CSV table of C-alpha atoms and ligand atoms in Angstrom, one decimal:
chain,number,residue,atom,x,y,z
A,1180,UNK,CA,-49.9,-7.0,-1.5
A,1181,UNK,CA,-46.9,-9.1,-2.4
A,1182,UNK,CA,-44.5,-6.9,-0.6
A,1183,UNK,CA,-41.3,-8.9,-0.9
A,1184,UNK,CA,-41.8,-10.3,-4.3
A,1185,UNK,CA,-40.8,-7.0,-5.7
A,1186,UNK,CA,-37.4,-7.3,-4.0
A,1187,UNK,CA,-36.2,-9.6,-6.8
A,1188,UNK,CA,-32.6,-9.3,-7.6
A,1189,UNK,CA,-33.3,-7.7,-11.0
A,1190,UNK,CA,-29.6,-6.9,-11.6
A,1191,UNK,CA,-28.1,-10.2,-10.8
A,1192,UNK,CA,-26.0,-11.9,-13.4
A,1193,UNK,CA,-23.2,-14.3,-13.7
A,1194,UNK,CA,-20.0,-14.5,-15.8
A,1195,UNK,CA,-20.7,-18.0,-16.9
A,1196,UNK,CA,-17.1,-19.2,-16.5
A,1197,UNK,CA,-15.6,-16.7,-18.8
A,1198,UNK,CA,-14.7,-13.1,-18.7
A,1199,UNK,CA,-13.6,-10.8,-21.5
A,1200,UNK,CA,-12.5,-7.3,-20.8
A,1201,UNK,CA,-12.7,-4.7,-23.6
A,1202,UNK,CA,-11.2,-1.3,-23.7
A,1203,UNK,CA,-14.0,1.2,-23.0
A,1204,UNK,CA,-15.3,3.1,-26.0
A,1205,UNK,CA,-13.9,6.6,-26.9
A,1206,UNK,CA,-17.0,8.6,-26.1
A,1207,UNK,CA,-17.1,7.4,-22.5
A,1208,UNK,CA,-13.9,9.5,-21.9
A,1209,UNK,CA,-15.9,12.7,-21.8
A,1210,UNK,CA,-17.5,11.7,-18.5
A,1211,UNK,CA,-14.3,10.8,-16.5
A,1212,UNK,CA,-11.2,12.6,-15.4
A,1213,UNK,CA,-9.2,14.3,-16.8
A,1214,UNK,CA,-12.0,15.4,-19.2
A,1215,UNK,CA,-14.6,15.8,-16.5
A,1216,UNK,CA,-14.6,15.6,-12.7
A,1217,UNK,CA,-18.3,15.2,-12.6
A,1218,UNK,CA,-18.6,11.4,-13.4
A,1219,UNK,CA,-21.8,12.1,-15.3
A,1220,UNK,CA,-22.1,8.5,-16.6
A,1221,UNK,CA,-21.6,6.9,-13.2
A,1222,UNK,CA,-24.0,9.4,-11.6
A,1223,UNK,CA,-26.7,8.3,-14.1
A,1224,UNK,CA,-26.1,4.7,-12.9
A,1225,UNK,CA,-26.7,5.8,-9.3
A,1226,UNK,CA,-29.8,7.7,-10.4
A,1227,UNK,CA,-31.2,4.7,-12.2
A,1228,UNK,CA,-30.5,2.2,-9.5
A,1229,UNK,CA,-31.9,4.5,-6.8
A,1230,UNK,CA,-35.0,5.1,-8.9
A,1231,UNK,CA,-35.4,1.3,-9.5
A,1232,UNK,CA,-35.4,0.8,-5.7
A,1233,UNK,CA,-37.6,3.8,-5.1
A,1234,UNK,CA,-40.3,2.4,-7.3
A,1235,UNK,CA,-40.2,-0.9,-5.4
A,1236,UNK,CA,-40.2,0.9,-2.0
A,1237,UNK,CA,-43.2,3.1,-2.9
A,1238,UNK,CA,-45.2,0.2,-4.4
A,1239,UNK,CA,-44.7,-1.7,-1.2
A,1240,UNK,CA,-46.0,1.5,0.6
A,1241,UNK,CA,-48.9,1.5,-1.9
A,1242,UNK,CA,-47.8,5.0,-2.9
A,1243,UNK,CA,-48.4,4.6,-6.7
A,1244,UNK,CA,-48.1,8.3,-7.4
A,1245,UNK,CA,-44.5,8.5,-6.1
A,1246,UNK,CA,-43.7,5.1,-7.7
A,1247,UNK,CA,-44.8,6.6,-11.1
A,1248,UNK,CA,-42.6,9.7,-10.6
A,1249,UNK,CA,-39.6,7.5,-9.9
A,1250,UNK,CA,-40.3,5.2,-12.9
A,1251,UNK,CA,-40.5,8.3,-15.1
A,1252,UNK,CA,-37.2,9.5,-13.7
A,1253,UNK,CA,-35.6,6.1,-14.4
A,1254,UNK,CA,-36.8,5.9,-18.0
A,1255,UNK,CA,-35.8,9.5,-18.7
A,1256,UNK,CA,-32.3,8.8,-17.3
A,1257,UNK,CA,-32.1,5.5,-19.2
A,1258,UNK,CA,-32.8,7.4,-22.5
A,1259,UNK,CA,-30.3,10.1,-21.7
A,1260,UNK,CA,-27.6,7.5,-20.9
A,1261,UNK,CA,-28.1,5.8,-24.2
A,1262,UNK,CA,-27.3,9.1,-26.0
A,1263,UNK,CA,-24.1,9.6,-24.0
A,1264,UNK,CA,-22.3,6.6,-25.4
A,1265,UNK,CA,-23.4,5.9,-29.0
A,1266,UNK,CA,-21.1,2.9,-29.2
A,1267,UNK,CA,-23.3,1.2,-26.6
A,1268,UNK,CA,-26.7,2.1,-27.9
A,1269,UNK,CA,-27.7,-1.5,-28.7
A,1270,UNK,CA,-27.6,-2.4,-25.0
A,1271,UNK,CA,-30.6,-0.1,-24.4
A,1272,UNK,CA,-34.1,-1.3,-25.1
A,1273,UNK,CA,-36.6,1.6,-24.9
A,1274,UNK,CA,-39.6,-0.6,-25.5
A,1275,UNK,CA,-38.7,-2.5,-22.3
A,1276,UNK,CA,-38.3,0.8,-20.4
A,1277,UNK,CA,-41.7,2.0,-21.7
A,1278,UNK,CA,-43.4,-1.3,-20.8
A,1279,UNK,CA,-42.0,-0.9,-17.3
A,1280,UNK,CA,-43.3,2.7,-17.0
A,1281,UNK,CA,-46.7,1.6,-18.3
A,1282,UNK,CA,-46.9,-1.2,-15.8
A,1283,UNK,CA,-46.2,1.2,-12.9
A,1284,UNK,CA,-48.7,3.7,-14.3
A,1285,UNK,CA,-51.4,1.1,-14.5
A,1286,UNK,CA,-50.7,-0.1,-11.0
A,1287,UNK,CA,-50.3,-3.7,-12.1
A,1288,UNK,CA,-48.0,-5.5,-9.7
A,1289,UNK,CA,-47.5,-8.6,-11.8
A,1290,UNK,CA,-46.6,-6.5,-14.8
A,1291,UNK,CA,-44.2,-4.4,-12.8
A,1292,UNK,CA,-42.4,-7.5,-11.6
A,1293,UNK,CA,-42.2,-8.9,-15.1
A,1294,UNK,CA,-41.1,-5.7,-16.9
A,1295,UNK,CA,-38.7,-4.7,-14.1
A,1296,UNK,CA,-36.9,-8.0,-14.6
A,1297,UNK,CA,-36.8,-7.5,-18.3
A,1298,UNK,CA,-35.5,-4.0,-18.1
A,1299,UNK,CA,-33.0,-5.1,-15.4
A,1300,UNK,CA,-31.6,-7.6,-17.8
A,1301,UNK,CA,-30.6,-4.9,-20.2
A,1302,UNK,CA,-28.7,-3.3,-17.4
A,1303,UNK,CA,-27.1,-6.6,-16.4
A,1304,UNK,CA,-26.0,-7.4,-20.0
A,1305,UNK,CA,-24.0,-4.2,-20.3
A,1306,UNK,CA,-22.6,-4.7,-16.8
A,1307,UNK,CA,-21.4,-8.2,-17.6
A,1308,UNK,CA,-19.6,-6.9,-20.7
A,1309,UNK,CA,-18.3,-3.6,-19.5
A,1310,UNK,CA,-18.5,-2.7,-15.8
A,1311,UNK,CA,-15.2,-4.4,-14.6
A,1312,UNK,CA,-13.2,-2.9,-17.5
A,1313,UNK,CA,-14.6,0.6,-16.9
A,1314,UNK,CA,-13.9,0.4,-13.2
A,1315,UNK,CA,-10.3,-0.6,-13.7
A,1316,UNK,CA,-9.7,1.8,-16.6
A,1317,UNK,CA,-11.2,4.8,-15.0
A,1318,UNK,CA,-11.0,4.2,-11.2
A,1319,UNK,CA,-7.6,2.7,-10.8
A,1320,UNK,CA,-4.4,4.7,-11.0
A,1321,UNK,CA,-1.8,4.3,-13.7
A,1322,UNK,CA,1.2,2.4,-12.3
A,1323,UNK,CA,3.3,3.5,-15.3
A,1324,UNK,CA,3.4,7.0,-13.9
A,1325,UNK,CA,5.1,5.7,-10.8
A,1326,UNK,CA,8.9,6.0,-11.2
A,1327,UNK,CA,11.4,4.5,-8.8
A,1328,UNK,CA,14.9,5.7,-8.1
A,1329,UNK,CA,16.9,2.4,-8.1
A,1330,UNK,CA,19.4,2.7,-5.2
A,1331,UNK,CA,21.9,0.4,-6.9
A,1332,UNK,CA,22.2,1.8,-10.4
A,1333,UNK,CA,21.1,5.4,-9.3
A,1334,UNK,CA,18.7,5.5,-12.2
A,1335,UNK,CA,15.0,6.4,-12.3
A,1336,UNK,CA,12.9,3.8,-13.9
A,1337,UNK,CA,9.3,2.5,-14.3
A,1338,UNK,CA,8.0,0.4,-11.5
A,1339,UNK,CA,7.8,-2.7,-13.7
A,1340,UNK,CA,11.5,-2.4,-14.7
A,1341,UNK,CA,12.4,-1.8,-11.1
A,1342,UNK,CA,10.4,-4.9,-10.0
A,1343,UNK,CA,12.4,-7.0,-12.4
A,1344,UNK,CA,15.7,-5.8,-10.9
A,1345,UNK,CA,14.3,-6.4,-7.4
A,1346,UNK,CA,13.3,-10.0,-8.3
A,1347,UNK,CA,16.6,-10.6,-10.0
A,1348,UNK,CA,18.5,-9.5,-6.9
A,1349,UNK,CA,16.4,-12.0,-4.9
A,1350,UNK,CA,17.0,-14.8,-7.4
A,1351,UNK,CA,20.8,-14.1,-7.6
A,1352,UNK,CA,21.0,-14.3,-3.8
A,1353,UNK,CA,19.3,-17.6,-3.7
A,1354,UNK,CA,21.2,-19.0,-6.7
A,1355,UNK,CA,24.6,-18.2,-5.2
A,1356,UNK,CA,23.6,-19.6,-1.8
A,1357,UNK,CA,22.6,-22.8,-3.4
A,1358,UNK,CA,25.9,-23.0,-5.3
A,1359,UNK,CA,27.8,-22.3,-2.0
A,1360,UNK,CA,29.3,-19.0,-3.5
A,1361,UNK,CA,28.6,-17.0,-0.3
A,1362,UNK,CA,30.6,-13.8,-1.2
A,1363,UNK,CA,28.5,-13.3,-4.3
A,1364,UNK,CA,25.4,-14.2,-2.4
A,1365,UNK,CA,26.2,-11.5,0.2
A,1366,UNK,CA,26.7,-8.9,-2.5
A,1367,UNK,CA,23.4,-9.6,-4.2
A,1368,UNK,CA,21.7,-9.9,-0.8
A,1369,UNK,CA,22.7,-6.4,0.1
A,1370,UNK,CA,21.4,-5.1,-3.2
A,1371,UNK,CA,18.1,-6.9,-2.6
A,1372,UNK,CA,17.8,-5.3,0.9
A,1373,UNK,CA,18.4,-1.8,-0.6
A,1374,UNK,CA,15.9,-2.4,-3.4
A,1375,UNK,CA,13.3,-3.8,-1.0
A,1376,UNK,CA,13.6,-0.6,1.1
A,1377,UNK,CA,13.1,1.5,-2.0
A,1378,UNK,CA,9.8,-0.2,-2.7
A,1379,UNK,CA,8.4,1.6,0.3
A,1380,UNK,CA,9.0,4.9,-1.3
A,1381,UNK,CA,6.6,4.2,-4.1
A,1382,UNK,CA,3.7,3.8,-1.7
A,1383,UNK,CA,3.5,7.4,-0.7
A,1384,UNK,CA,3.1,8.5,-4.3
A,1385,UNK,CA,-0.5,7.2,-4.0
A,1386,UNK,CA,-1.2,6.6,-0.3
A,1387,UNK,CA,-1.4,9.5,2.1
A,1388,UNK,CA,-2.4,7.4,5.1
A,1389,UNK,CA,0.5,5.9,7.0
A,1390,UNK,CA,-1.7,3.0,8.1
A,1391,UNK,CA,-2.1,1.8,4.5
A,1392,UNK,CA,1.6,1.7,3.9
A,1393,UNK,CA,2.1,0.0,7.3
A,1394,UNK,CA,-0.5,-2.7,6.4
A,1395,UNK,CA,1.9,-4.3,3.9
A,1396,UNK,CA,5.3,-2.8,4.4
A,1397,UNK,CA,5.3,-2.1,8.1
A,1398,UNK,CA,7.5,-2.7,11.2
A,1399,UNK,CA,7.9,-6.4,10.5
A,1400,UNK,CA,9.1,-5.7,7.0
A,1401,UNK,CA,11.6,-3.1,8.2
A,1402,UNK,CA,12.9,-5.5,11.0
A,1403,UNK,CA,13.3,-8.4,8.5
A,1404,UNK,CA,15.3,-6.2,6.2
A,1405,UNK,CA,17.5,-4.9,9.0
A,1406,UNK,CA,18.1,-8.6,10.1
A,1407,UNK,CA,19.0,-9.5,6.5
A,1408,UNK,CA,21.4,-6.6,6.2
A,1409,UNK,CA,23.2,-7.7,9.4
A,1410,UNK,CA,23.3,-11.3,8.1
A,1411,UNK,CA,24.8,-10.3,4.7
A,1412,UNK,CA,27.4,-8.1,6.4
A,1413,UNK,CA,28.5,-10.8,8.8
A,1414,UNK,CA,31.7,-12.7,8.2
A,1415,UNK,CA,30.1,-16.1,8.0
A,1416,UNK,CA,26.7,-16.4,6.2
A,1417,UNK,CA,24.0,-18.0,8.3
A,1418,UNK,CA,21.9,-19.4,5.4
A,1419,UNK,CA,19.2,-20.7,7.7
A,1420,UNK,CA,18.5,-17.3,9.3
A,1421,UNK,CA,18.7,-15.7,5.8
A,1422,UNK,CA,16.0,-18.1,4.6
A,1423,UNK,CA,13.8,-17.3,7.7
A,1424,UNK,CA,14.0,-13.6,7.2
A,1425,UNK,CA,13.7,-13.7,3.4
A,1426,UNK,CA,10.3,-15.4,3.9
A,1427,UNK,CA,9.1,-12.5,5.9
A,1428,UNK,CA,10.0,-10.1,3.1
A,1429,UNK,CA,8.7,-12.2,0.2
A,1430,UNK,CA,5.3,-12.7,1.7
A,1431,UNK,CA,4.8,-9.0,1.3
A,1432,UNK,CA,5.5,-9.3,-2.5
A,1433,UNK,CA,2.4,-11.5,-2.8
A,1434,UNK,CA,0.3,-9.4,-0.5
A,1435,UNK,CA,1.1,-6.3,-2.5
A,1436,UNK,CA,0.7,-8.1,-5.8
A,1437,UNK,CA,-2.8,-9.3,-4.8
A,1438,UNK,CA,-3.9,-5.8,-4.2
A,1439,UNK,CA,-2.0,-3.9,-7.0
A,1440,UNK,CA,-0.5,-6.0,-9.7
A,1441,UNK,CA,-3.7,-7.6,-10.9
A,1442,UNK,CA,-5.5,-4.4,-11.7
A,1443,UNK,CA,-2.3,-2.8,-12.9
A,1444,UNK,CA,-1.8,-5.7,-15.5
A,1445,UNK,CA,-5.5,-5.5,-16.6
A,1446,UNK,CA,-5.3,-1.7,-17.0
A,1447,UNK,CA,-2.1,-2.0,-19.0
A,1448,UNK,CA,-3.7,-4.5,-21.3
A,1449,UNK,CA,-6.8,-2.3,-21.8
A,1450,UNK,CA,-4.7,0.7,-22.5
A,1451,UNK,CA,-3.1,-0.9,-25.5
B,83,HEC,C1,3.5,-1.7,-4.5
B,83,HEC,C2,3.5,-3.0,-4.0
B,83,HEC,C3,4.5,-4.1,-4.5
B,83,HEC,C4,5.4,-4.7,-3.7
B,83,HEC,C5,5.7,-4.6,-2.3
B,83,HEC,C6,6.1,-5.6,-4.6
B,83,HEC,N1,5.6,-5.5,-5.9
B,83,HEC,FE1,6.2,-6.5,-7.5
B,83,HEC,N2,4.9,-5.5,-8.7
B,83,HEC,C7,4.0,-4.5,-8.3
B,83,HEC,C8,3.2,-4.0,-9.4
B,83,HEC,C9,2.2,-2.9,-9.3
B,83,HEC,C10,3.8,-4.6,-10.5
B,83,HEC,C11,3.3,-4.4,-12.0
B,83,HEC,C12,4.2,-3.3,-12.6
B,83,HEC,C13,3.9,-3.0,-14.0
B,83,HEC,O1,3.7,-4.0,-14.8
B,83,HEC,O2,3.9,-1.8,-14.4
B,83,HEC,C14,4.8,-5.6,-10.1
B,83,HEC,C15,5.5,-6.4,-10.9
B,83,HEC,C16,6.4,-7.3,-10.5
B,83,HEC,C17,7.1,-8.3,-11.3
B,83,HEC,C18,6.8,-8.4,-12.8
B,83,HEC,C19,7.6,-7.4,-13.6
B,83,HEC,C20,7.1,-7.5,-15.0
B,83,HEC,O3,6.2,-6.8,-15.4
B,83,HEC,O4,7.5,-8.4,-15.8
B,83,HEC,C21,7.9,-9.0,-10.6
B,83,HEC,C22,8.9,-10.1,-11.0
B,83,HEC,C23,7.8,-8.5,-9.2
B,83,HEC,N3,6.8,-7.5,-9.2
B,83,HEC,C24,8.5,-9.0,-8.1
B,83,HEC,C25,8.4,-8.5,-6.8
B,83,HEC,C26,9.1,-9.1,-5.7
B,83,HEC,C27,10.1,-10.2,-5.8
B,83,HEC,C28,8.7,-8.4,-4.6
B,83,HEC,C29,9.1,-8.5,-3.2
B,83,HEC,C30,10.5,-8.5,-2.8
B,83,HEC,C31,7.7,-7.4,-5.1
B,83,HEC,N4,7.5,-7.5,-6.4
B,83,HEC,C32,7.1,-6.5,-4.3
B,83,HEC,C33,3.8,-4.1,-6.9
B,83,HEC,C34,4.6,-4.5,-5.9
B,84,HEC,C1,-24.6,0.5,-21.8
B,84,HEC,C2,-24.0,0.0,-20.6
B,84,HEC,C3,-24.8,0.1,-19.3
B,84,HEC,C4,-26.2,0.0,-19.1
B,84,HEC,C5,-27.3,-0.2,-20.2
B,84,HEC,C6,-26.4,0.1,-17.7
B,84,HEC,N1,-25.2,0.3,-17.1
B,84,HEC,FE1,-24.9,0.5,-15.1
B,84,HEC,N2,-22.9,0.6,-15.4
B,84,HEC,C7,-22.2,0.6,-16.6
B,84,HEC,C8,-20.8,0.8,-16.4
B,84,HEC,C9,-19.8,0.8,-17.5
B,84,HEC,C10,-20.6,0.9,-15.0
B,84,HEC,C11,-19.3,1.2,-14.3
B,84,HEC,C12,-19.2,2.7,-14.2
B,84,HEC,C13,-18.1,3.1,-13.2
B,84,HEC,O1,-17.8,2.4,-12.3
B,84,HEC,O2,-17.6,4.3,-13.4
B,84,HEC,C14,-22.0,0.7,-14.4
B,84,HEC,C15,-22.2,0.8,-13.0
B,84,HEC,C16,-23.4,0.7,-12.4
B,84,HEC,C17,-23.7,0.7,-11.0
B,84,HEC,C18,-22.6,0.6,-10.0
B,84,HEC,C19,-22.2,2.0,-9.6
B,84,HEC,C20,-21.0,2.1,-8.6
B,84,HEC,O3,-20.9,3.1,-7.9
B,84,HEC,O4,-20.2,1.1,-8.6
B,84,HEC,C21,-25.0,0.6,-10.8
B,84,HEC,C22,-25.7,0.5,-9.5
B,84,HEC,C23,-25.6,0.6,-12.1
B,84,HEC,N3,-24.6,0.6,-13.1
B,84,HEC,C24,-27.0,0.5,-12.4
B,84,HEC,C25,-27.6,0.4,-13.6
B,84,HEC,C26,-29.0,0.2,-13.8
B,84,HEC,C27,-30.1,0.2,-12.8
B,84,HEC,C28,-29.1,0.1,-15.2
B,84,HEC,C29,-30.4,-0.1,-16.0
B,84,HEC,C30,-31.6,0.6,-15.7
B,84,HEC,C31,-27.8,0.2,-15.8
B,84,HEC,N4,-26.9,0.4,-14.8
B,84,HEC,C32,-27.6,0.1,-17.1
B,84,HEC,C33,-22.8,0.4,-17.8
B,84,HEC,C34,-24.2,0.2,-18.0
B,85,HEC,C1,-0.1,3.9,-8.3
B,85,HEC,C2,-0.7,4.0,-7.1
B,85,HEC,C3,-0.4,3.1,-5.9
B,85,HEC,C4,0.9,2.7,-5.4
B,85,HEC,C5,2.2,3.1,-5.9
B,85,HEC,C6,0.6,1.9,-4.2
B,85,HEC,N1,-0.8,1.8,-4.1
B,85,HEC,FE1,-1.7,0.7,-2.6
B,85,HEC,N2,-3.5,1.0,-3.5
B,85,HEC,C7,-3.7,1.8,-4.6
B,85,HEC,C8,-5.1,1.8,-4.9
B,85,HEC,C9,-5.8,2.5,-6.0
B,85,HEC,C10,-5.7,0.9,-4.0
B,85,HEC,C11,-7.2,0.5,-3.9
B,85,HEC,C12,-7.9,1.2,-2.8
B,85,HEC,C13,-8.1,2.7,-3.0
B,85,HEC,O1,-8.6,3.1,-4.1
B,85,HEC,O2,-7.6,3.5,-2.2
B,85,HEC,C14,-4.7,0.5,-3.1
B,85,HEC,C15,-4.9,-0.4,-2.0
B,85,HEC,C16,-3.9,-0.6,-1.0
B,85,HEC,C17,-4.2,-1.3,0.2
B,85,HEC,C18,-5.5,-1.9,0.7
B,85,HEC,C19,-6.6,-1.0,0.9
B,85,HEC,C20,-6.3,0.1,1.8
B,85,HEC,O3,-6.4,1.3,1.3
B,85,HEC,O4,-5.9,-0.1,3.0
B,85,HEC,C21,-3.0,-1.4,0.9
B,85,HEC,C22,-2.8,-2.0,2.3
B,85,HEC,C23,-2.0,-0.7,0.1
B,85,HEC,N3,-2.6,-0.3,-1.1
B,85,HEC,C24,-0.7,-0.6,0.4
B,85,HEC,C25,0.3,-0.1,-0.5
B,85,HEC,C26,1.7,-0.2,-0.2
B,85,HEC,C27,2.3,-0.8,1.1
B,85,HEC,C28,2.4,0.3,-1.3
B,85,HEC,C29,3.8,0.4,-1.5
B,85,HEC,C30,4.7,-0.8,-1.3
B,85,HEC,C31,1.3,0.7,-2.2
B,85,HEC,N4,0.1,0.4,-1.7
B,85,HEC,C32,1.6,1.4,-3.4
B,85,HEC,C33,-2.8,2.6,-5.3
B,85,HEC,C34,-1.4,2.5,-5.1
């Protein structure tokens, strides 16, 4: 028995140097919140991938009866899933699914390996085209629903608009420092500190664990902002110390963007 041969990575695929993300089709909506909390489509994916592995496991145990039961379950779920999203029906190939079931039923290991790979390729093609987009669209929160109270203009605004103001305060501070206009630099510097503090208030709209907020905007962040506040309030501006502490703050912009901005941008584009 060729035990490990059956462990082939049937679902492996590559993006081939290019990735296109398309908005998920209308009919998928029914299987995700807010329309449904049951994640029916995703559950079928788990059922199919578990069944795929169960067939392999049972064949390796030479339990062909169980292997056949799981193969039947896989094919049944595959057919059901095709009905759920009519826009995607061309991704499914029932003849490949039936060939796989026949191979398992006839206890033909070579045929199982061949047909499993062929069936697996139909899964992989749809994943390549759609999985990332669906994950971002349905599993990532909407940053547009996050509003921020700007502490300078006392106005509530979208996070994106607030970010622009935060970045402009930072730029203005640096511009006036480089021009030697220190009074103006101090004024914008204070605004920047206040806005950077307000950024922290957005975190708790999604995160309930203190440790998650602390991971990016923790003690060091607070200390750097406090140091900047003191520097901007001082009579004489110590530009070197300002630069040192600014760096501690701006590194968090990148950390946070790496985690949140990229999916937020993709989601925004998909939603259009
Ligand atoms: C929550 C973590 C977080 C932190 C911390 C953060 N940002 Fe952002 N930033 C985002 C997200 C999310 C967006 C995308 C918002 C959108 O497009 O709706 C964004 C967008 C931006 C934008 C682009 C605005 C646009 O859409 O044109 C700029 C500029 C920006 N941030 C600057 C900064 C600077 C400068 C800092 C640090 C002082 C910073 N950000 C800190 C999350 C963060
Ligand atoms: C018509 C498109 C399509 C086909 C065909 C398809 N899938 Fe998927 N699959 C998806 C999408 C979309 C997701 C992402 C769903 C999500 O994250 O909510 C996914 C996700 C998955 C996942 C990851 C689940 C997770 O929790 O992240 C597994 C495993 C999976 N599919 C297995 C399979 C198997 C096995 C087959 C073939 C027998 C298959 N899929 C066929 C579209 C498809
Ligand atoms: C609109 C919702 C939203 C906002 C606002 C938000 N996050 Fe997140 N954050 C997420 C999601 C979604 C993830 C991915 C992990 C997950 O699903 O829990 C994540 C992941 C993270 C992670 C890495 C994984 C983890 O859970 O430890 C950190 C750290 C983090 N966020 C910190 C922050 C900080 C700090 C802020 C505020 C400056 C912030 N987040 C604002 C939604 C948000």
